[in-house]
PDB file of C-alpha atoms in Angstrom:
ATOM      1  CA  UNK A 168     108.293  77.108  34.184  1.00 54.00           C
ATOM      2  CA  UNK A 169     110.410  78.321  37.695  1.00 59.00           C
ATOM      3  CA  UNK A 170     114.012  77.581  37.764  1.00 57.00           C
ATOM      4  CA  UNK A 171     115.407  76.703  40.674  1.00 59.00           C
ATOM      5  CA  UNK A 172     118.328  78.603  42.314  1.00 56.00           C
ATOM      6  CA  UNK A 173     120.828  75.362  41.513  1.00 60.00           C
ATOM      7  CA  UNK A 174     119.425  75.862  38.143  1.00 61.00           C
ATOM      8  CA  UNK A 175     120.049  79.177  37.580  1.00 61.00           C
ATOM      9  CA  UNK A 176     123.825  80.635  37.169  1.00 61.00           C
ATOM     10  CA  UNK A 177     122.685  83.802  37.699  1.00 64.00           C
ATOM     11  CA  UNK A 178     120.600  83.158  40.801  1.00 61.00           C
ATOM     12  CA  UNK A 179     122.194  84.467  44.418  1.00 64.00           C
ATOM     13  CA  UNK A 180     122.356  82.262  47.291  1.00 62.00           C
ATOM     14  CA  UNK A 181     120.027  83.387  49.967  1.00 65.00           C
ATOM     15  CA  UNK A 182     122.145  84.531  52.783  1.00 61.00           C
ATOM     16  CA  UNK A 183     122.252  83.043  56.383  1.00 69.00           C
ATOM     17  CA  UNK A 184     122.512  86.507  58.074  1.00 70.00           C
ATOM     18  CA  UNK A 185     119.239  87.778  59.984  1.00 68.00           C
ATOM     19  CA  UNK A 186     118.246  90.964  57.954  1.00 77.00           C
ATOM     20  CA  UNK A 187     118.981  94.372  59.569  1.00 77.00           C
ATOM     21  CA  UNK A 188     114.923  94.499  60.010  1.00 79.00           C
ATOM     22  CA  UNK A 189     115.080  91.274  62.355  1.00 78.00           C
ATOM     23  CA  UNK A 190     117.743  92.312  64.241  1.00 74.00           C
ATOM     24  CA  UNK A 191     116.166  95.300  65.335  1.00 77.00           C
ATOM     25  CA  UNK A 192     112.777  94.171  66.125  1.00 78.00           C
ATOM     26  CA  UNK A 193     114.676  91.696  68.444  1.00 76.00           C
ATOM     27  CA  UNK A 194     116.392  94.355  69.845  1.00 72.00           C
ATOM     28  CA  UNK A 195     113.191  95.933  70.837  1.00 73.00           C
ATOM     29  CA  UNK A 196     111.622  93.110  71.992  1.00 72.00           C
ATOM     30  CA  UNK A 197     114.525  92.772  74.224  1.00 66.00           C
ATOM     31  CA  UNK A 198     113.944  96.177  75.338  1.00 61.00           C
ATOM     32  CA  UNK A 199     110.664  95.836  76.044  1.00 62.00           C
ATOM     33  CA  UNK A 200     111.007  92.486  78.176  1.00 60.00           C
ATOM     34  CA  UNK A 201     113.627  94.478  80.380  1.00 55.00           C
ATOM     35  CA  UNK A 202     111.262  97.163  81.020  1.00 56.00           C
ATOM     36  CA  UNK A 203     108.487  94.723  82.746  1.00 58.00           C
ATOM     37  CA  UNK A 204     111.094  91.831  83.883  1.00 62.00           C
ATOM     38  CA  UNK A 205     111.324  92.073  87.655  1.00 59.00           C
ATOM     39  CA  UNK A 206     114.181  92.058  89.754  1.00 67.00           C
ATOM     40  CA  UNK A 207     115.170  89.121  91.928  1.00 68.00           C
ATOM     41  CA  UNK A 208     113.590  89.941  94.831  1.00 71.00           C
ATOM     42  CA  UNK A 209     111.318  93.327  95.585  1.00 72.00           C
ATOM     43  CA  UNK A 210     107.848  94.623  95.037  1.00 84.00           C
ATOM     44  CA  UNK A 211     106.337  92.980  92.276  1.00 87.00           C
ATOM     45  CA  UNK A 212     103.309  93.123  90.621  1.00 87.00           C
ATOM     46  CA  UNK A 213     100.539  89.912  90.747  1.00 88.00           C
ATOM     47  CA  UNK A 214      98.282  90.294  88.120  1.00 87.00           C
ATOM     48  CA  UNK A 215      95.529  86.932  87.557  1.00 87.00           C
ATOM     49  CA  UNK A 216      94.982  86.254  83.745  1.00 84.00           C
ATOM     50  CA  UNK A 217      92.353  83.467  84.358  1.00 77.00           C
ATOM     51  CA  UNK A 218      88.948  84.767  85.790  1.00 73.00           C
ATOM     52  CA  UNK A 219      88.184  83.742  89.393  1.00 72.00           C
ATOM     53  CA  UNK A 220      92.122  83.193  90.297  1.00 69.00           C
ATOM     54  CA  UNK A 221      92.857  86.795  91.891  1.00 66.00           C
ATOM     55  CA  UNK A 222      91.216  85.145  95.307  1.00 78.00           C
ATOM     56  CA  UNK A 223      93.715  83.110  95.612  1.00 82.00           C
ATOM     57  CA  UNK A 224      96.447  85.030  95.073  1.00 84.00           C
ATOM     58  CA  UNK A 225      96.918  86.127  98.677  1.00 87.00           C
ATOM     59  CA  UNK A 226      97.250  81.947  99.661  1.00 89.00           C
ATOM     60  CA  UNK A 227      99.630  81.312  97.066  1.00 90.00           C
ATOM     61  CA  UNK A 228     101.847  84.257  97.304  1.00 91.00           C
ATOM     62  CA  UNK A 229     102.225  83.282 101.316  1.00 92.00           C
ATOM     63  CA  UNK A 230     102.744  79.620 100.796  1.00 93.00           C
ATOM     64  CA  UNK A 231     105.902  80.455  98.608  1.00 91.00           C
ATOM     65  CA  UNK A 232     107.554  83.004 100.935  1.00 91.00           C
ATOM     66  CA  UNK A 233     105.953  86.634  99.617  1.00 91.00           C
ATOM     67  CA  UNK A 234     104.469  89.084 101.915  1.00 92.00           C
ATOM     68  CA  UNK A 235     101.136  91.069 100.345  1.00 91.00           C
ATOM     69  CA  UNK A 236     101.547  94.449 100.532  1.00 89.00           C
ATOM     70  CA  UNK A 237      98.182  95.678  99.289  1.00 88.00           C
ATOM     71  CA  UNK A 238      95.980  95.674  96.251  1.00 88.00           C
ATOM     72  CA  UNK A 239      96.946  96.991  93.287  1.00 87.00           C
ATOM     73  CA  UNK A 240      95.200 100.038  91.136  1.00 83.00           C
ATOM     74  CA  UNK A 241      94.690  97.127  88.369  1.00 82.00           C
ATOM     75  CA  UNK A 242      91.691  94.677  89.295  1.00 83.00           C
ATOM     76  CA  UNK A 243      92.189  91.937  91.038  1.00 85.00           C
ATOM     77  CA  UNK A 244      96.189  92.594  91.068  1.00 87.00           C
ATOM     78  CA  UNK A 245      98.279  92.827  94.351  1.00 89.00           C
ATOM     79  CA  UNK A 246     101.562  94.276  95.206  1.00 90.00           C
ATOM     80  CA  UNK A 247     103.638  91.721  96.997  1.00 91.00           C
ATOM     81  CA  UNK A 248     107.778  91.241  97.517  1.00 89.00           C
ATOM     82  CA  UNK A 249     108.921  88.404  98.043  1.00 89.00           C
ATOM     83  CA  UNK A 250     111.939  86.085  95.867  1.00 87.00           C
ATOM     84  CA  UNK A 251     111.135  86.370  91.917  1.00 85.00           C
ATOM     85  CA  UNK A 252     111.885  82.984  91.138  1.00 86.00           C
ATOM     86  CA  UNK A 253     109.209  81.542  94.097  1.00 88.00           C
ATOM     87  CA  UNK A 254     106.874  83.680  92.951  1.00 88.00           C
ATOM     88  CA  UNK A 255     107.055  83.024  89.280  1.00 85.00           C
ATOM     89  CA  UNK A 256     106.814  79.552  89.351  1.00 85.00           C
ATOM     90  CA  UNK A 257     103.967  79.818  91.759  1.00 88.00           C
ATOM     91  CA  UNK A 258     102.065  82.289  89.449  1.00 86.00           C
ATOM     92  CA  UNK A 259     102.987  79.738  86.374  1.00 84.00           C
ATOM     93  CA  UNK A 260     101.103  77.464  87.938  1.00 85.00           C
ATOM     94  CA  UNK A 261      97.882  79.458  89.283  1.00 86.00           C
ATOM     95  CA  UNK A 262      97.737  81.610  86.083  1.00 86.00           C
ATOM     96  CA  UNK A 263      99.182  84.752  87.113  1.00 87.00           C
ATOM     97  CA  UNK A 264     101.626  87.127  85.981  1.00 85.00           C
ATOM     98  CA  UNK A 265     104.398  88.722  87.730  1.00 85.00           C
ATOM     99  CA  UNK A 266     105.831  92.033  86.811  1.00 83.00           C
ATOM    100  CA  UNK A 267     108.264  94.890  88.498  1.00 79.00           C
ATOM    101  CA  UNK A 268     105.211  96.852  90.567  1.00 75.00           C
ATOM    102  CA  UNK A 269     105.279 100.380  89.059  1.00 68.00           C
ATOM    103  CA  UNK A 270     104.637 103.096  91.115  1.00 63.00           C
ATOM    104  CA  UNK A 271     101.168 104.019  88.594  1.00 62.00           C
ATOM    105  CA  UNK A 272      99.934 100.357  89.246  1.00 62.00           C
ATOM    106  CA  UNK A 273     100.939 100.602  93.239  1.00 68.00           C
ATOM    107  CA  UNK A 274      97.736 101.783  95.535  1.00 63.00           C
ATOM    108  CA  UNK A 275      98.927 104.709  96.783  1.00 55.00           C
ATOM    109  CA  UNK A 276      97.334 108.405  95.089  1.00 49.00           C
ATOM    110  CA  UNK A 277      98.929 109.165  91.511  1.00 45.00           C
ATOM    111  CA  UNK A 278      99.964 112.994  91.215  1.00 46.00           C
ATOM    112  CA  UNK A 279      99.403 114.385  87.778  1.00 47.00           C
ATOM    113  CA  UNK A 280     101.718 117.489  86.472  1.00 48.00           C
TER     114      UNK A 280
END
């Protein structure tokens, strides 16, 4: 028969303290958010999760104040600037993603060392 911890003398009390293992993996999932949040305004990255939507991108990124710079090297993706918070409310609703535009996923040539 299990004994409950009120039970049991001898039984700890679990602790209330995250463990040092959740601590870090929120600290790297922190980490890893910063790397692909975008600042509040500058190139970003437009990148349609929902298949058919990356035609429309170009209407809905001009309707909220973004200019298009050009397509991206990822399908259906564009490189835009415009105000982050516009933007990301905008893709919310067409089911897009916005992300800092990285120089690898910007149109231009990539140079390999």
């Amino acid at each position: 028969m299990r004994q409950h911890a009120k039970d049991n003398p001898v039984a700890r009390p679990r602790s209330r303290r995250p463990s040092a293992l959740t601590v870090q993996a929120a600290l790297v999932a922190a980490s890893g958010l910063l790397l692909v949040m975008p600042r509040a305004e500058g190139p970003f990255l437009v990148v349609p999760l929902l298949p058919g939507q990356s035609g429309q991108a170009p209407a809905w990124v001009t309707e909220t104040g973004g200019r298009l710079i050009g397509p991206a090297r990822i399908p259906g993706a564009l490189v835009v600037t415009g105000d982050r918070a516009a933007l990301a409310s905008a893709a919310l609703g067409h089911g897009a993603l916005i992300t800092h535009a990285p120089l690898w996923a910007c149109g231009g040539p990539v140079q390999r060392r």
